[in-house]
CSV table of C-alpha atoms in Angstrom, one decimal:
chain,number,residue,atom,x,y,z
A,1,UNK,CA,98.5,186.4,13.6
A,2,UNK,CA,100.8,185.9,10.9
A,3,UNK,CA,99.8,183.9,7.4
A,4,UNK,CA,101.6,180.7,8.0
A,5,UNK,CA,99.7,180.7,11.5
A,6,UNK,CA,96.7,181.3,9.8
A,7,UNK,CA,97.2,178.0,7.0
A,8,UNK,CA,98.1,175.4,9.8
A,9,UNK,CA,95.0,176.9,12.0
A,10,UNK,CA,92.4,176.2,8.8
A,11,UNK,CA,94.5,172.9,8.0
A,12,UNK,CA,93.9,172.0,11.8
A,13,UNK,CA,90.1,172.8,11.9
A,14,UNK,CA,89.8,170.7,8.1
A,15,UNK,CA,91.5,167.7,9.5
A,16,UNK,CA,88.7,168.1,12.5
A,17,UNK,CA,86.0,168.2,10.8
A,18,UNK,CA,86.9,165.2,8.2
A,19,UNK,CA,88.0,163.4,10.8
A,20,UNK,CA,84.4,164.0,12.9
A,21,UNK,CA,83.1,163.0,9.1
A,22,UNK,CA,85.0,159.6,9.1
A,23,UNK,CA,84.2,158.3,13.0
A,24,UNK,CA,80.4,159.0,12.2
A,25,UNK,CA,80.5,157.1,9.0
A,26,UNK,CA,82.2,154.3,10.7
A,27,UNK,CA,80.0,153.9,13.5
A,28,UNK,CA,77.4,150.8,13.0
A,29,UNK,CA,74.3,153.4,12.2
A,30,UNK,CA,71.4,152.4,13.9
A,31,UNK,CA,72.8,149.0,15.1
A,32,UNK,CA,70.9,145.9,14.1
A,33,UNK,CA,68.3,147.2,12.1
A,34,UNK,CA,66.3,146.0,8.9
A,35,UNK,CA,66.6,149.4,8.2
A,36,UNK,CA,70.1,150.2,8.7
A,37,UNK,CA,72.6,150.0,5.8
A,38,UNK,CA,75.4,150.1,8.1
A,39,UNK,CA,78.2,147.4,9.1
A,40,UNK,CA,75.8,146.1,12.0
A,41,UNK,CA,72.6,146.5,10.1
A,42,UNK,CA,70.8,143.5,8.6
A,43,UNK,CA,69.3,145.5,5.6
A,44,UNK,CA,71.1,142.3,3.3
A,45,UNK,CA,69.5,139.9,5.0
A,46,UNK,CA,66.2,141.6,4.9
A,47,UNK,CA,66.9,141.5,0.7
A,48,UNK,CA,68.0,138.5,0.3
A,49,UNK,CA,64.8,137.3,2.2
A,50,UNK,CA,62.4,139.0,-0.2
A,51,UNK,CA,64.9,138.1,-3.5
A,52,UNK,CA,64.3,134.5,-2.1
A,53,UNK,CA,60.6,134.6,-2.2
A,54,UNK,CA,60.2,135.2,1.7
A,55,UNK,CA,57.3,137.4,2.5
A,56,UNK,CA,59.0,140.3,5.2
A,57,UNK,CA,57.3,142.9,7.3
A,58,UNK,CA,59.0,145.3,9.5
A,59,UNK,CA,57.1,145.2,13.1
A,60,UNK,CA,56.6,149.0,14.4
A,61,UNK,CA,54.6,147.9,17.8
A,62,UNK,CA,55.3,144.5,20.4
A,63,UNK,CA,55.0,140.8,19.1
A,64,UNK,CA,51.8,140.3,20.0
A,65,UNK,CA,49.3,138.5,17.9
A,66,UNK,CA,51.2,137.7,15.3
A,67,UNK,CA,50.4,134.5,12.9
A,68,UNK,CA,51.6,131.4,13.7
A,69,UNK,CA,53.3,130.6,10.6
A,70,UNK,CA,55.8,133.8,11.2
A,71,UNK,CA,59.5,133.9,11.7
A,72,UNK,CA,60.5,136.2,14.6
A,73,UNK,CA,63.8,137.6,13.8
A,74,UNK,CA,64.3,140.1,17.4
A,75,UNK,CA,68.5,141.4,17.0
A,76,UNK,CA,70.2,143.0,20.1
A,77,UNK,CA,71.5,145.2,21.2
A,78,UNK,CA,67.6,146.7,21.5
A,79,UNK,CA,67.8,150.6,21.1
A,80,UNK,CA,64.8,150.6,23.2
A,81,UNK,CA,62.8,149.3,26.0
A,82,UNK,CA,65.9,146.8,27.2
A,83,UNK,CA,64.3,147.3,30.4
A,84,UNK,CA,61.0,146.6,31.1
A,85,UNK,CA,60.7,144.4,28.3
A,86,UNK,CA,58.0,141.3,29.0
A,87,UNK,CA,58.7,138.0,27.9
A,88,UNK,CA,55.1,136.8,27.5
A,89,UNK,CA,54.7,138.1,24.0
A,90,UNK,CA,57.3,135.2,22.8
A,91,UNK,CA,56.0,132.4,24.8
A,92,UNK,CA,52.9,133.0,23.2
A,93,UNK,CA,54.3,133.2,19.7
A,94,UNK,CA,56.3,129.8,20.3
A,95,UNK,CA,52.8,128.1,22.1
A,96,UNK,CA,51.2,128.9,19.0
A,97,UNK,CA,53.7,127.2,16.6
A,98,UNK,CA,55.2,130.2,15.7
A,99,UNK,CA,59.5,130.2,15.3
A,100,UNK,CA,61.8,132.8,16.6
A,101,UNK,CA,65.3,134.1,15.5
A,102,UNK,CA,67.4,135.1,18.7
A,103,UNK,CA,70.0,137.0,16.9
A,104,UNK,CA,72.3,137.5,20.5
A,105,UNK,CA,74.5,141.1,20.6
A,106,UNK,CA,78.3,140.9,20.6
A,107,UNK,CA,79.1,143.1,23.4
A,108,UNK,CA,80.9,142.3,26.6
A,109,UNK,CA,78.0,141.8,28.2
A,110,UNK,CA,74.1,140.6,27.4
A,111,UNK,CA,71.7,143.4,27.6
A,112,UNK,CA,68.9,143.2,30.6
A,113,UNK,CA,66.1,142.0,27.9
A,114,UNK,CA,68.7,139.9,26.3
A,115,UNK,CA,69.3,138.1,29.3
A,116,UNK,CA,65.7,138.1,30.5
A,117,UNK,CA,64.5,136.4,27.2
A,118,UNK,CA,67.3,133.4,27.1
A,119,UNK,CA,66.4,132.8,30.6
A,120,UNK,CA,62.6,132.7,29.4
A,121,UNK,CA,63.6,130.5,26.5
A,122,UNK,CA,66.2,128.1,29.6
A,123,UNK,CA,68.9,129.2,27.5
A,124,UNK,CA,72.2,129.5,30.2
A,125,UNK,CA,75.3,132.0,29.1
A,126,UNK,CA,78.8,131.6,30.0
A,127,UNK,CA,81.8,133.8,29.6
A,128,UNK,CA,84.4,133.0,26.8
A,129,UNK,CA,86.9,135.8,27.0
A,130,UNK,CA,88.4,137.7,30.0
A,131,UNK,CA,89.0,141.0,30.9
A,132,UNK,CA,91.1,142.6,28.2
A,133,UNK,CA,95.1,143.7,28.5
A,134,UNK,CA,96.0,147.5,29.4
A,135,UNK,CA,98.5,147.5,26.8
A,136,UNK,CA,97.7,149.4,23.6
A,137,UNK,CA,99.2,146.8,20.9
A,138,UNK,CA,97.8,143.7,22.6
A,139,UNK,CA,94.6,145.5,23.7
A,140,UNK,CA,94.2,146.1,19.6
A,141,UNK,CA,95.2,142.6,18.9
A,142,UNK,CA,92.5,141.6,22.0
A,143,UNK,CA,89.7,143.4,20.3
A,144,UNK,CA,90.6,142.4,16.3
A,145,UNK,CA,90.8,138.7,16.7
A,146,UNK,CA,88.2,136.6,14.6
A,147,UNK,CA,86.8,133.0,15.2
A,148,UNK,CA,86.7,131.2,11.6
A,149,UNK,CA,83.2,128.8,12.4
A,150,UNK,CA,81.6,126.6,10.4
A,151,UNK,CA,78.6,123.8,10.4
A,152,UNK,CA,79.8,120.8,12.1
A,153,UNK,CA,81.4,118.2,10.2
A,154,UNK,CA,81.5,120.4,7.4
A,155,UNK,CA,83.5,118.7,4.3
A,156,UNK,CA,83.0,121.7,1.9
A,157,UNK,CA,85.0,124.0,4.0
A,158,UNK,CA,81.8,127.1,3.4
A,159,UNK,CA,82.6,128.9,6.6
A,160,UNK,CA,82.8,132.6,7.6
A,161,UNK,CA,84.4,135.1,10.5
A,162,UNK,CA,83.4,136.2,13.7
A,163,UNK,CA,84.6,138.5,16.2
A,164,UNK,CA,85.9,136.5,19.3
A,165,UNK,CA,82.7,136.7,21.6
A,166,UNK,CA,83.1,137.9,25.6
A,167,UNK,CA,80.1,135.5,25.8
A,168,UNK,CA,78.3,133.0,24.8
A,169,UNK,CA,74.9,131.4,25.1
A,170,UNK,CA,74.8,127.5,26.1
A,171,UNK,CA,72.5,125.4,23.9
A,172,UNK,CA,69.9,123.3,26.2
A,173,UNK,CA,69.6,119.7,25.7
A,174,UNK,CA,68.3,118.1,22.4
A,175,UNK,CA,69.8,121.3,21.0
A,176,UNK,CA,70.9,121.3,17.0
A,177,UNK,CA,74.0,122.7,16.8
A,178,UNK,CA,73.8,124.9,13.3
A,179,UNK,CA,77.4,126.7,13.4
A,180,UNK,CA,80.6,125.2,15.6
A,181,UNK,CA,84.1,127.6,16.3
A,182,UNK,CA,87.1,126.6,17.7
A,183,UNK,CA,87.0,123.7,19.9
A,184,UNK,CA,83.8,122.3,18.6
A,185,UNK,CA,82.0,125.4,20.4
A,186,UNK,CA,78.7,125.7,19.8
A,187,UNK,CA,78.2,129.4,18.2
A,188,UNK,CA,74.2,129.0,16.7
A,189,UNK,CA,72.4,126.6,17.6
A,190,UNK,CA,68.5,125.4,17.1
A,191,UNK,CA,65.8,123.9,19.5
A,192,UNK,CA,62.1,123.5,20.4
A,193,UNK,CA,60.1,125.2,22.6
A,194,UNK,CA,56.6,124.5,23.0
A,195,UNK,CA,54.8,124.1,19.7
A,196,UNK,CA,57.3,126.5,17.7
A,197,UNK,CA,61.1,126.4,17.2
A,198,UNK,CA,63.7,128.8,19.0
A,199,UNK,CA,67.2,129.4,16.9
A,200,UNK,CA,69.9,131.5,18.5
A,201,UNK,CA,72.8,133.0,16.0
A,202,UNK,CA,75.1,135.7,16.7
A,203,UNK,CA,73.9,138.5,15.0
A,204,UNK,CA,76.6,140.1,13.7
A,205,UNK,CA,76.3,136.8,11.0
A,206,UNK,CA,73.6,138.4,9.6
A,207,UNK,CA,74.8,141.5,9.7
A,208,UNK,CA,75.9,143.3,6.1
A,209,UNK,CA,79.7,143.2,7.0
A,210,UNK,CA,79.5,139.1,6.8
A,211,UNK,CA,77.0,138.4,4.6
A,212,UNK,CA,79.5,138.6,1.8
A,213,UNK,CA,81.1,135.5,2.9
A,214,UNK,CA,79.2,132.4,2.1
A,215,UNK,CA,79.2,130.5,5.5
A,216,UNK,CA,77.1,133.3,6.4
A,217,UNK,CA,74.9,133.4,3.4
A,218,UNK,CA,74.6,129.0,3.7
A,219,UNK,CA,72.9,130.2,7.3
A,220,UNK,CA,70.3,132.6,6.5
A,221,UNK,CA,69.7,130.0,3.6
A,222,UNK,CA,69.7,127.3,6.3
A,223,UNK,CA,67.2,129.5,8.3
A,224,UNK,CA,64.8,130.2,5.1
A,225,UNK,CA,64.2,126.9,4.1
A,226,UNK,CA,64.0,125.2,7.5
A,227,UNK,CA,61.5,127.5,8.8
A,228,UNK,CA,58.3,129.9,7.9
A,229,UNK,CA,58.0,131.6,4.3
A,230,UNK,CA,56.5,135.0,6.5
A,231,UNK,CA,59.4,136.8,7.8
A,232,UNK,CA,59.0,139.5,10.8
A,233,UNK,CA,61.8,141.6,11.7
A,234,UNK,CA,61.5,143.3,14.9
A,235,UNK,CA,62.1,146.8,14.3
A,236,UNK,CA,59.9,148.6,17.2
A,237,UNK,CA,62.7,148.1,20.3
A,238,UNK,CA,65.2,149.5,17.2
A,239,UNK,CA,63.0,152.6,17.1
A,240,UNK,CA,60.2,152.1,14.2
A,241,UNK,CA,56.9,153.0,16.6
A,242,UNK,CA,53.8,152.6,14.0
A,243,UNK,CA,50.3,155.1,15.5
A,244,UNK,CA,48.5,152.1,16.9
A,245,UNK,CA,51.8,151.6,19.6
A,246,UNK,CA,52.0,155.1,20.0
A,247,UNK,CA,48.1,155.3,20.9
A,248,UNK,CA,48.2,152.3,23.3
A,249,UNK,CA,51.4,153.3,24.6
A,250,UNK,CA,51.0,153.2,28.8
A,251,UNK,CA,53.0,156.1,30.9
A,252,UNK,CA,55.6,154.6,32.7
A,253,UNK,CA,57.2,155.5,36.0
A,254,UNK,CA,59.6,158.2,34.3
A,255,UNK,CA,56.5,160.2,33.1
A,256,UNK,CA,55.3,160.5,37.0
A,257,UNK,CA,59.1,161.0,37.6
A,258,UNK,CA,59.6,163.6,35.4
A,259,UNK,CA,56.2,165.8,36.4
A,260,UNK,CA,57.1,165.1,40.3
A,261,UNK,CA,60.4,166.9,39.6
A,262,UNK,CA,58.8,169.7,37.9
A,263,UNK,CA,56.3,170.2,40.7
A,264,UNK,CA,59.0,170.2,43.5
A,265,UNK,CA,61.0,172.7,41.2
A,266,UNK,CA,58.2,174.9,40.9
A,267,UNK,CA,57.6,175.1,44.4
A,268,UNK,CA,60.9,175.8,45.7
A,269,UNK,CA,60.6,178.5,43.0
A,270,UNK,CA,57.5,180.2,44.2
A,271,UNK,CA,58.9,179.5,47.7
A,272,UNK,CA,62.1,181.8,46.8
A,273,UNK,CA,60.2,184.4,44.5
A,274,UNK,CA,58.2,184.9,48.0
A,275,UNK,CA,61.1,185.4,50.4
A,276,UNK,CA,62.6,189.1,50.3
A,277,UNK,CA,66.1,189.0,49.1
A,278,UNK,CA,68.0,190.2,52.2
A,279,UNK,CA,67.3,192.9,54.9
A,280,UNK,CA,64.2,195.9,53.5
A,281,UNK,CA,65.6,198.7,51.3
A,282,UNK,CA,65.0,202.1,52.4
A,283,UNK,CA,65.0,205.1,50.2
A,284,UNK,CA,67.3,207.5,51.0
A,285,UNK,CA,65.8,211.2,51.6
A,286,UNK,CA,66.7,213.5,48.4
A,287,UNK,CA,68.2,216.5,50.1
A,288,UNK,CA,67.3,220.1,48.6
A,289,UNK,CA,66.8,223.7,49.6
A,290,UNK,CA,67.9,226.9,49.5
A,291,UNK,CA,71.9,228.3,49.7
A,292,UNK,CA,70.4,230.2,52.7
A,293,UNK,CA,69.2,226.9,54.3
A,294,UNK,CA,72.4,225.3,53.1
A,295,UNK,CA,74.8,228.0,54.6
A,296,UNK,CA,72.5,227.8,58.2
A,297,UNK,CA,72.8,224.3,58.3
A,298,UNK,CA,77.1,224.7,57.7
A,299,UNK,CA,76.9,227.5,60.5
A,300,UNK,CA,75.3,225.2,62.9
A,301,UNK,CA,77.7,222.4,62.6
A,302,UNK,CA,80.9,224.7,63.0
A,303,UNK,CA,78.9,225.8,65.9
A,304,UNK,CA,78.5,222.6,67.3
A,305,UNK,CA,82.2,221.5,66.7
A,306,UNK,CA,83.3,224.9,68.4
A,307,UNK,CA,84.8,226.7,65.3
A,308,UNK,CA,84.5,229.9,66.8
A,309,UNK,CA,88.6,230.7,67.2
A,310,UNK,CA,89.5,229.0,63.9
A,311,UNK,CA,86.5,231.3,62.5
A,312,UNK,CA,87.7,234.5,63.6
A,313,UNK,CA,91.3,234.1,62.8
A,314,UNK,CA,90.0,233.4,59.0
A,315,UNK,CA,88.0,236.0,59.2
A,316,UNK,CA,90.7,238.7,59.9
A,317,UNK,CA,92.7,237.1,57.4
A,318,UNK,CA,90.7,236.8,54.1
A,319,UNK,CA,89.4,240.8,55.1
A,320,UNK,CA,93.3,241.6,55.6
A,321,UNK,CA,93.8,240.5,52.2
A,322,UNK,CA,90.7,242.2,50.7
A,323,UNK,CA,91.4,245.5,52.6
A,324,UNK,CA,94.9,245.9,52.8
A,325,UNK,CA,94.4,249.8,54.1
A,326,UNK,CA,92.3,248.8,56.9
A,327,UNK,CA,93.8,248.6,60.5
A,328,UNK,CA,93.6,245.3,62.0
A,329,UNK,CA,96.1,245.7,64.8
A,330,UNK,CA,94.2,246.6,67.5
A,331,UNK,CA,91.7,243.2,66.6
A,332,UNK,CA,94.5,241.0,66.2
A,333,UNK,CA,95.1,241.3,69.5
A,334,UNK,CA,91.9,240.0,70.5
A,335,UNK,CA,92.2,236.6,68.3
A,336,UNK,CA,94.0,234.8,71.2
A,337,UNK,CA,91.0,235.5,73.2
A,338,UNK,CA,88.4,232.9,73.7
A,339,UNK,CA,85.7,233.4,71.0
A,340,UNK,CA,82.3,232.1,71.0
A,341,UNK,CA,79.4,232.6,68.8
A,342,UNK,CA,78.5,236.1,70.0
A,343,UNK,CA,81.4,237.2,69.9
A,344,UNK,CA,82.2,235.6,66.5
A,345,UNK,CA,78.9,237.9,65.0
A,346,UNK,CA,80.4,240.9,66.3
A,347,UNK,CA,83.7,240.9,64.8
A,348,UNK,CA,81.8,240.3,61.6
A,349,UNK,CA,79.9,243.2,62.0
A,350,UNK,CA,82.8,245.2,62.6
A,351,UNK,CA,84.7,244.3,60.0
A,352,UNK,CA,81.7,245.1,57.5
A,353,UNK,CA,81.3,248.3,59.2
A,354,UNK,CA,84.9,248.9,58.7
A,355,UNK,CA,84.8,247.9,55.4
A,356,UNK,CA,81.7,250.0,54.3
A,357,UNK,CA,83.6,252.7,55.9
A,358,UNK,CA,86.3,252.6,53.5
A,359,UNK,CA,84.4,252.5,50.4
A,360,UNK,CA,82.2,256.0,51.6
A,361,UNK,CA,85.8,257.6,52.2
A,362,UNK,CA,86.8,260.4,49.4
């Protein structure tokens, strides 16, 4: 490979791997987190909280038992347990006066415990956007497009952005409507539910990306002064398991799963290990002896072929050439003769005795 084919190959693999470098750095990190200080992540909101006097926990095991004078904040997309997640723990934090932040995903769809807890909470969803377009430019003008929302009635004109939602949730009766977009459509939204109070806000709102803009700041001020000074942010279904979840954590169906699949691997293993791999293997006889067994064993397949003519003729031949002196004629005649294996030893014999003959002679 030439030099120039060796720059643009390096260039190539350097444009790779800082590419790789940007795509990971622009992807939302651990989603929204507490702990994440990516776009999605509500690490500022967590601050602000605590700068504001807030007390703020992160919660490393299920919402149960917590004080009734704590704020809730659960953010989806979870990260884990979307599906067998149990609705019971929030009913009981609401029935004990308890409030709870539903900060909704923005994805095209609600996740399974998403949907599960604004059902639980009588919260209906309906779709806003459609399916979007195949082409390239107005897929990217599809997917970039903002909402500008604000409270209703809002003189001040303190509002902030917001990706066009592919869904939204429905506020239930009695509702009050915290944020409006386009339309007068209700984008967060506050109600009761039992003895405690149930606000649902889009969470990319309280997401570091917004948070610089100061309709989105006037919310999570909204949300601090209207509600509990304890703060909980729901960091277990984003991956923070504390020991005492880990300890009472039960097995679910995967674990049996997983160990059933093992076991019926392992028995079609011992079940092939047992079977012989095709038909038995015989060892072959190692043949060995003596040049004297080796030489019989020749002479009785020429015999059994019937060799004798082809033999004889050889014969004469190879002791013509060896004994050029000798006189053959009268036993060439006799090669046209049938020959068998006596007669085949006897014209050996002669031809030694004619050949010990000659070397006697002066």
């Amino acid at each position: 490979m030439r030099r120039p084919e060796w720059v643009l190959l390096v260039a190539a693999l350097a444009a790779a791997i800082v590419g790789s470098a940007f795509l990971l750095a622009a992807r939302g990190g651990a989603g929204p987190s507490a702990m994440s200080r990516g776009p999605a992540g509500l690490l500022a909101a967590r601050l602000v909280l605590e700068e504001s006097g807030a007390e703020v926990a992160l919660l490393d095991r299920e919402a149960r038992g917590l004080a009734a004078d704590t704020v809730l904040l659960t953010a989806f997309p979870w990260r884990r347990g979307a599906w067998d997640f149990e609705a019971r723990a929030a009913r009981e934090h609401l029935n004990r006066g308890g409030a709870l932040v539903l900060a909704y995903s923005p994805g095209p769809a609600a996740q399974s415990a998403e949907a599960a807890l604004l059902a639980e909470l009588g919260v209906r969803t309906r779709r806003v956007r459609g399916e979007p377009p195949l082409a390239p430019l107005a897929w990217r003008s599809f997917v970039d497009a903002e909402w500008r929302v604000a409270s209703p009635g809002s003189a001040t004109g303190r509002s902030t952005r917001l990706r066009v939602p592919h869904w939204l949730p429905a506020p239930p009766s009695g509702s009050e409507v915290l944020l409006v977009g386009p339309e007068a459509t209700a984008v967060a939204f506050a109600f009761r539910r039992g003895r405690g109070t149930v606000v649902v806000v889009p969470a990319e709102l309280l997401s570091n990306c917004r948070l610089t803009e100061s309709g989105s700041v006037d919310l999570l001020e909204t949300l601090r002064s209207s509600l509990h000074a304890s703060w909980c942010f729901d960091e277990f279904h984003h991956g923070l398991v504390g020991t005492a979840a880990v300890s009472s954590a039960r097995l679910g169906p995967g674990l049996g799963l997983l160990a059933g699949q093992l076991g019926l691997l392992y028995a079609l293993a011992v079940v092939v290990l047992s079977r012989r791999f095709g038909p038995p293997w015989r060892e072959r006889t190692v043949a060995a002896g003596s040049p004297a067994g080796f030489l019989r064993g020749l002479g009785v397949l020429h015999d059994r072929l019937g060799h004798h003519a082809d033999a004889a003729r050889l014969m004469r031949s190879r002791a013509s050439e060896l004994s050029p002196r000798l006189d053959f004629a009268g036993r060439a005649a006799e090669a046209g003769t049938k020959v068998d294996g006596r007669a085949l030893v006897a014209l050996g014999r002669e031809l030694a005795a004619l050949q010990s003959e000659r070397r006697v002679e002066p």
